[in-house]
XYZ file of C-alpha atoms in Angstrom:
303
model
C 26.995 -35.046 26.540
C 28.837 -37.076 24.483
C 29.470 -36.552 20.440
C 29.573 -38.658 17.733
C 33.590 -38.697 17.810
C 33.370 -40.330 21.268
C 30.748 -43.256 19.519
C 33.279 -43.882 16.857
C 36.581 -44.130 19.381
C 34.772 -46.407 21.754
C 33.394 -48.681 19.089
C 36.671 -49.400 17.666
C 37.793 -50.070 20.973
C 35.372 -52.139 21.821
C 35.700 -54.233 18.702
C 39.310 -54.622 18.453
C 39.533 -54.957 22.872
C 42.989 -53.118 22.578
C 43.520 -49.815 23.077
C 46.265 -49.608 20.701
C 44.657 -51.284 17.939
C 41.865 -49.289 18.030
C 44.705 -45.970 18.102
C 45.657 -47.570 14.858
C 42.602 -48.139 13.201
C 41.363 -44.663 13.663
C 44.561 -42.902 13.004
C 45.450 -41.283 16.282
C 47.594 -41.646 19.130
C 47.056 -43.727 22.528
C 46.774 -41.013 25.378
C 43.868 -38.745 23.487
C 42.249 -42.162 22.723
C 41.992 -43.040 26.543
C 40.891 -39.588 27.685
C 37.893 -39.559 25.020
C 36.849 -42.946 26.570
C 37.322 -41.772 30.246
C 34.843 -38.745 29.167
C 32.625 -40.498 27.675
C 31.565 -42.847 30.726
C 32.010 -39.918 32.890
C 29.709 -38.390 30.590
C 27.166 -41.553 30.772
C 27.880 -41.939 34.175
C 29.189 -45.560 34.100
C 31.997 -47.729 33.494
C 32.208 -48.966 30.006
C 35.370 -51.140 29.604
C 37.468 -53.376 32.382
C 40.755 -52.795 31.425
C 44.687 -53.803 32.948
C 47.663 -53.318 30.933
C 46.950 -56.497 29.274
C 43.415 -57.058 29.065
C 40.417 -54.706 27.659
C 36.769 -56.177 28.383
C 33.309 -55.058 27.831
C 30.908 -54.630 31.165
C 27.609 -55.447 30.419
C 26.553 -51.616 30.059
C 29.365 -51.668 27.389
C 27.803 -54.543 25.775
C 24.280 -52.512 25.712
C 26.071 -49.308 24.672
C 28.269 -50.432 21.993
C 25.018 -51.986 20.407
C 23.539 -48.354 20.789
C 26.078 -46.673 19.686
C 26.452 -48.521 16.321
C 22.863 -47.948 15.566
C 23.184 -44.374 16.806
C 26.489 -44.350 13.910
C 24.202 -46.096 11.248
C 21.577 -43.627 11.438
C 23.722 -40.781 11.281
C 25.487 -42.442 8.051
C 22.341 -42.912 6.391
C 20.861 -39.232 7.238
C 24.537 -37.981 5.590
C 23.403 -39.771 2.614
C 20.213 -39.075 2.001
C 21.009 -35.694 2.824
C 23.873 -35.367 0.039
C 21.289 -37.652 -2.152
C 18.754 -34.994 -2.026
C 21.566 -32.362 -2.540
C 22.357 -33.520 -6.017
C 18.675 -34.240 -6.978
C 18.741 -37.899 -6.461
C 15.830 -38.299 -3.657
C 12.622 -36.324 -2.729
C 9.384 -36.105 -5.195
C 8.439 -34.755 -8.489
C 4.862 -33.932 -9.765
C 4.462 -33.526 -13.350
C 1.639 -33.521 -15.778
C 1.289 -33.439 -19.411
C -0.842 -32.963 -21.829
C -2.906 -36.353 -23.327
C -1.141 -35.453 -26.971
C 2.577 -35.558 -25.064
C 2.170 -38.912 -24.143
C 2.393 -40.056 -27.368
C 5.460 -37.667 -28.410
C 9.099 -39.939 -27.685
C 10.371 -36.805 -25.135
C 7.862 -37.888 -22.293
C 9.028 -41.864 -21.920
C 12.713 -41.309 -22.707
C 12.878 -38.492 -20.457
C 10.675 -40.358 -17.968
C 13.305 -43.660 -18.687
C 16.294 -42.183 -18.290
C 15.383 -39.636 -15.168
C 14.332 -42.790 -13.062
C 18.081 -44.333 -14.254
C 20.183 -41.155 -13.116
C 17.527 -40.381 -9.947
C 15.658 -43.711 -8.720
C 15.119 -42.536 -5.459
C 12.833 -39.527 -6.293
C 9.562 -40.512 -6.909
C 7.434 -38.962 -9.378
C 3.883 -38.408 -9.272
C 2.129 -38.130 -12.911
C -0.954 -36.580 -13.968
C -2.828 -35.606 -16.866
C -3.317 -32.164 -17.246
C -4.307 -29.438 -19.754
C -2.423 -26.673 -20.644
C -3.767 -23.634 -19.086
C -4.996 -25.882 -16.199
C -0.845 -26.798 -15.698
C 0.009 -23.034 -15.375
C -2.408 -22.420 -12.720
C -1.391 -25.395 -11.084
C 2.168 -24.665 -11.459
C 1.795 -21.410 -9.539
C -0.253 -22.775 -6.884
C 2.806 -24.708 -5.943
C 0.317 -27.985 -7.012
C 2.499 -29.002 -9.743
C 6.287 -28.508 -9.962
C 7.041 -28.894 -13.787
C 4.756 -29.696 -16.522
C 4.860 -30.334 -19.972
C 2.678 -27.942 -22.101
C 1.673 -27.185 -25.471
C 1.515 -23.372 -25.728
C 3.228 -20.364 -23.410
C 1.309 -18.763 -20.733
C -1.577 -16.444 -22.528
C -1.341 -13.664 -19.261
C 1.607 -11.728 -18.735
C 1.623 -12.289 -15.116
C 1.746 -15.892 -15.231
C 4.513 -15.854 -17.887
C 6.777 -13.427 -15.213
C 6.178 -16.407 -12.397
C 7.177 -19.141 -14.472
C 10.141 -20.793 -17.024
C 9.442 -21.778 -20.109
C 12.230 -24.453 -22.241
C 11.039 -25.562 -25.585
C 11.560 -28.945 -26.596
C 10.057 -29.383 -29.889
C 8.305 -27.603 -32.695
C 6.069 -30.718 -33.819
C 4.567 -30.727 -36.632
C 0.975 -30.942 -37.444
C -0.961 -33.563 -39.344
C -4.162 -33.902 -41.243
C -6.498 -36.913 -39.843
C -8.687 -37.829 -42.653
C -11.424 -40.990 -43.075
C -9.490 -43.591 -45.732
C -11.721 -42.647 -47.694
C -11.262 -38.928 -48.276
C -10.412 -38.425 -51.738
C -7.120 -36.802 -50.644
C -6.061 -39.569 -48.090
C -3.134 -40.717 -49.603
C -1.516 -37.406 -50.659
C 1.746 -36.809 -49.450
C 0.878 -33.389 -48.035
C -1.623 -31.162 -48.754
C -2.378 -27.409 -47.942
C -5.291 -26.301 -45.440
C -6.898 -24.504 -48.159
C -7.963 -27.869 -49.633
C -10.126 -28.831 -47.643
C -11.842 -25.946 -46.641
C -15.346 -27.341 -47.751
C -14.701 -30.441 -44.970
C -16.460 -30.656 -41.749
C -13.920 -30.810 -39.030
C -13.712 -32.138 -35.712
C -12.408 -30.667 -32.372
C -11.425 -30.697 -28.702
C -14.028 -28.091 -26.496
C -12.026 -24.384 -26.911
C -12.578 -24.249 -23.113
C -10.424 -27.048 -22.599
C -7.268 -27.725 -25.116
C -7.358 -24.197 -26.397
C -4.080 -24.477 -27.843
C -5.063 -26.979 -30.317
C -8.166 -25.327 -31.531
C -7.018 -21.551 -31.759
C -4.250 -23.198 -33.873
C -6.571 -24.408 -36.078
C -8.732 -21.538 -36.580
C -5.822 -19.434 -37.063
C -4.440 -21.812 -40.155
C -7.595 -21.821 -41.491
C -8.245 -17.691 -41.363
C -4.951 -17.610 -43.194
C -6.099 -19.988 -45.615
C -8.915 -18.020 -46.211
C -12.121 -19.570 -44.789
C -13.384 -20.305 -41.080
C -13.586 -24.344 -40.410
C -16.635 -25.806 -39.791
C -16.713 -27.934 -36.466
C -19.164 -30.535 -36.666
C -18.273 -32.509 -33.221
C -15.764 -32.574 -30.132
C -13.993 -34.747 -28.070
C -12.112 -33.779 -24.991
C -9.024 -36.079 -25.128
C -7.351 -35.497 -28.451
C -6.787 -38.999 -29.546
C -10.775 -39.205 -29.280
C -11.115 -36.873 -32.115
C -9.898 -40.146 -34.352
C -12.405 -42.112 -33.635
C -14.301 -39.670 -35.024
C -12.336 -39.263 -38.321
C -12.883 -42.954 -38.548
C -16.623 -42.408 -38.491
C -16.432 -39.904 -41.270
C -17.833 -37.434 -39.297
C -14.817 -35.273 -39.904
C -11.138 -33.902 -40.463
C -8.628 -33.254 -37.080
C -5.724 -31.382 -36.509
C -3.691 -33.530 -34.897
C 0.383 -33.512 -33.516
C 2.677 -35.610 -35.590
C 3.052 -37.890 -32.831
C -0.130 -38.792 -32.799
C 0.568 -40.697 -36.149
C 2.029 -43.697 -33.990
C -1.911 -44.393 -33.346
C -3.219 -46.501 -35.895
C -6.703 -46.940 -36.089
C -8.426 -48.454 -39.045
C -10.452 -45.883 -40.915
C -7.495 -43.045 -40.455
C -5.101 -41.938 -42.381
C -2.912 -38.760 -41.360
C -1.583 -36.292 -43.917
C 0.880 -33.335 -42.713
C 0.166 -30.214 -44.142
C 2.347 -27.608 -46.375
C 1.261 -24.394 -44.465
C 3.914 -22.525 -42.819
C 3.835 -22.465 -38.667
C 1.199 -25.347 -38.639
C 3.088 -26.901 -35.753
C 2.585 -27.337 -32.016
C 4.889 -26.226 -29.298
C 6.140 -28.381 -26.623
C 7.876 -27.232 -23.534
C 8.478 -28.223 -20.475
C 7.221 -25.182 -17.667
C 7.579 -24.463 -14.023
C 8.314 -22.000 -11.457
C 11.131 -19.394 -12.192
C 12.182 -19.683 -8.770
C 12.027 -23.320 -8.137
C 15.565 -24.051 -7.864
C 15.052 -27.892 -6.161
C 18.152 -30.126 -6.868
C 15.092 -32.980 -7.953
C 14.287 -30.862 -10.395
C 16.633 -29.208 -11.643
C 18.150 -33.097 -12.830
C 14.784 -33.166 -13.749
C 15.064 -30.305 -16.066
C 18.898 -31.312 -17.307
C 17.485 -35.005 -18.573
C 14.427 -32.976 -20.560
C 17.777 -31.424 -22.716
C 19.679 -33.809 -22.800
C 16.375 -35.923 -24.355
C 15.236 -33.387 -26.103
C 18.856 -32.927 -28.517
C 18.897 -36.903 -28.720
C 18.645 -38.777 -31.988
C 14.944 -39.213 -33.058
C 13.220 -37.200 -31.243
């Protein structure tokens, strides 16, 4: 059967109709050049190419085969390149969720923006995700890299996966306008420990709310949660209604809704974690790029 050698001799001979030409253009001497043709329609079973000393012509199976062959040539060019493509990360797929909150933090777009720049041939596939729901999915093999807001709570899930922090974000106050300490430039927890707050359900951003509870146990009372929302930046909407105070990323100051105004707070680890998670042994070229953009994003100016 014939190789992909024999393709390449006889379509240079068949384009330049010269024997020696064709020697020339691929580098190689006469005689092996006319034995790889003489296999190759022994091989095939026909005759390819009239030739005399002075003339080289086609037969019309040559002019069927040479058409063959270059597509046959093509194909294999283009398989070489997607292959080496997907060997540096530059093809194939990507799922990824994130939080609601990490939308609004800058790592998630320039990451996003520069990742399709270096890799536009790998297509991602987004979702929106909580965190604890991302772990599970994560090691389900549903997911393959997510950006959370807390580590993995169970020892066995934190063995299965990688964790790379990207930010320690601070967290802000959300207070009606009309608050009497709105326009402070900070303020401790402890201050407003007499407010009604408001909340996403425990059962579904647990991160968010243990946090909470936690800064306000060390502040020395228990917070009073009035109503929830289950996306975060619903819990301003109900700030703006005065129905209470949120705990809220610094990020989410970019939203600016009338009736809101965000104070960050003095207390010492009132922050939220972001990272970026997935398997520990997911070692996909796609991703790891992926994972290289999320650090080289993550040390750029402004974030």
């Amino acid at each position: 059967m014939f190789d992909f050698r024999q393709l390449r001799y006889f379509v240079a001979v068949a384009e330049e109709l010269s024997f020696t030409r064709a020697a020339l253009r691929l580098h190689l001497s006469q005689p092996p050049l006319s034995q790889q043709i003489q296999s190759l329609e022994q091989d095939l079973g026909v005759r390819l190419l009239e030739r005399t000393k002075r003339h080289v012509a086609l037969t019309e199976p040559g002019r069927v085969f040479l058409e063959q062959a270059r597509q046959i040539l093509a194909k294999a060019e283009d398989a070489r390149s997607q292959v080496t493509a997907a060997a540096a990360g530059h093809s194939g797929q990507l799922r990824l969720a994130y939080t609601v909150s990490v939308s609004f933090h800058p790592a998630l777009p320039r990451t996003l923006l520069r990742y399709g720049q270096i890799a536009p041939n790998v297509r991602l596939k987004l979702s929106e995700m909580y965190t604890e729901p991302q772990f599970a999915a994560l090691l389900a093999g549903e997911i393959d890299i997510g950006f959370v807001r807390d580590e993995p709570r169970h020892a066995q899930d934190a063995r299965g996966l990688q964790l790379s922090v990207i930010d320690r974000e601070p967290l802000l106050l959300a207070l009606p306008a009309g608050h009497p300490l709105a326009n402070r430039s900070s303020l401790r927890l402890a201050e407003v420990a007499a407010d009604a707050f408001v909340s996403q359900p425990r059962d579904l951003a647990a991160t968010l709310y243990d946090r909470l509870v936690k800064l306000a146990t060390r502040a020395g009372f228990q917070p009073t949660i009035v109503q929830q929302a289950q996306q975060i930046n619903g819990l301003l909407a109900l700030v703006a209604a005065g129905l209470g105070l949120a705990l809220v990323p610094a990020s989410m100051r970019k939203v600016r809704l009338a009736g809101v105004s965000y104070v960050p707070l003095e207390d010492s680890d009132a922050y939220l974690l972001l990272a970026v998670a997935c398997r520990a042994d997911d070692h996909a070229p796609a991703l790891q790029q992926f994972l290289s953009t999320v650090a080289e994003a993550a040390v750029a100016p402004g974030l």
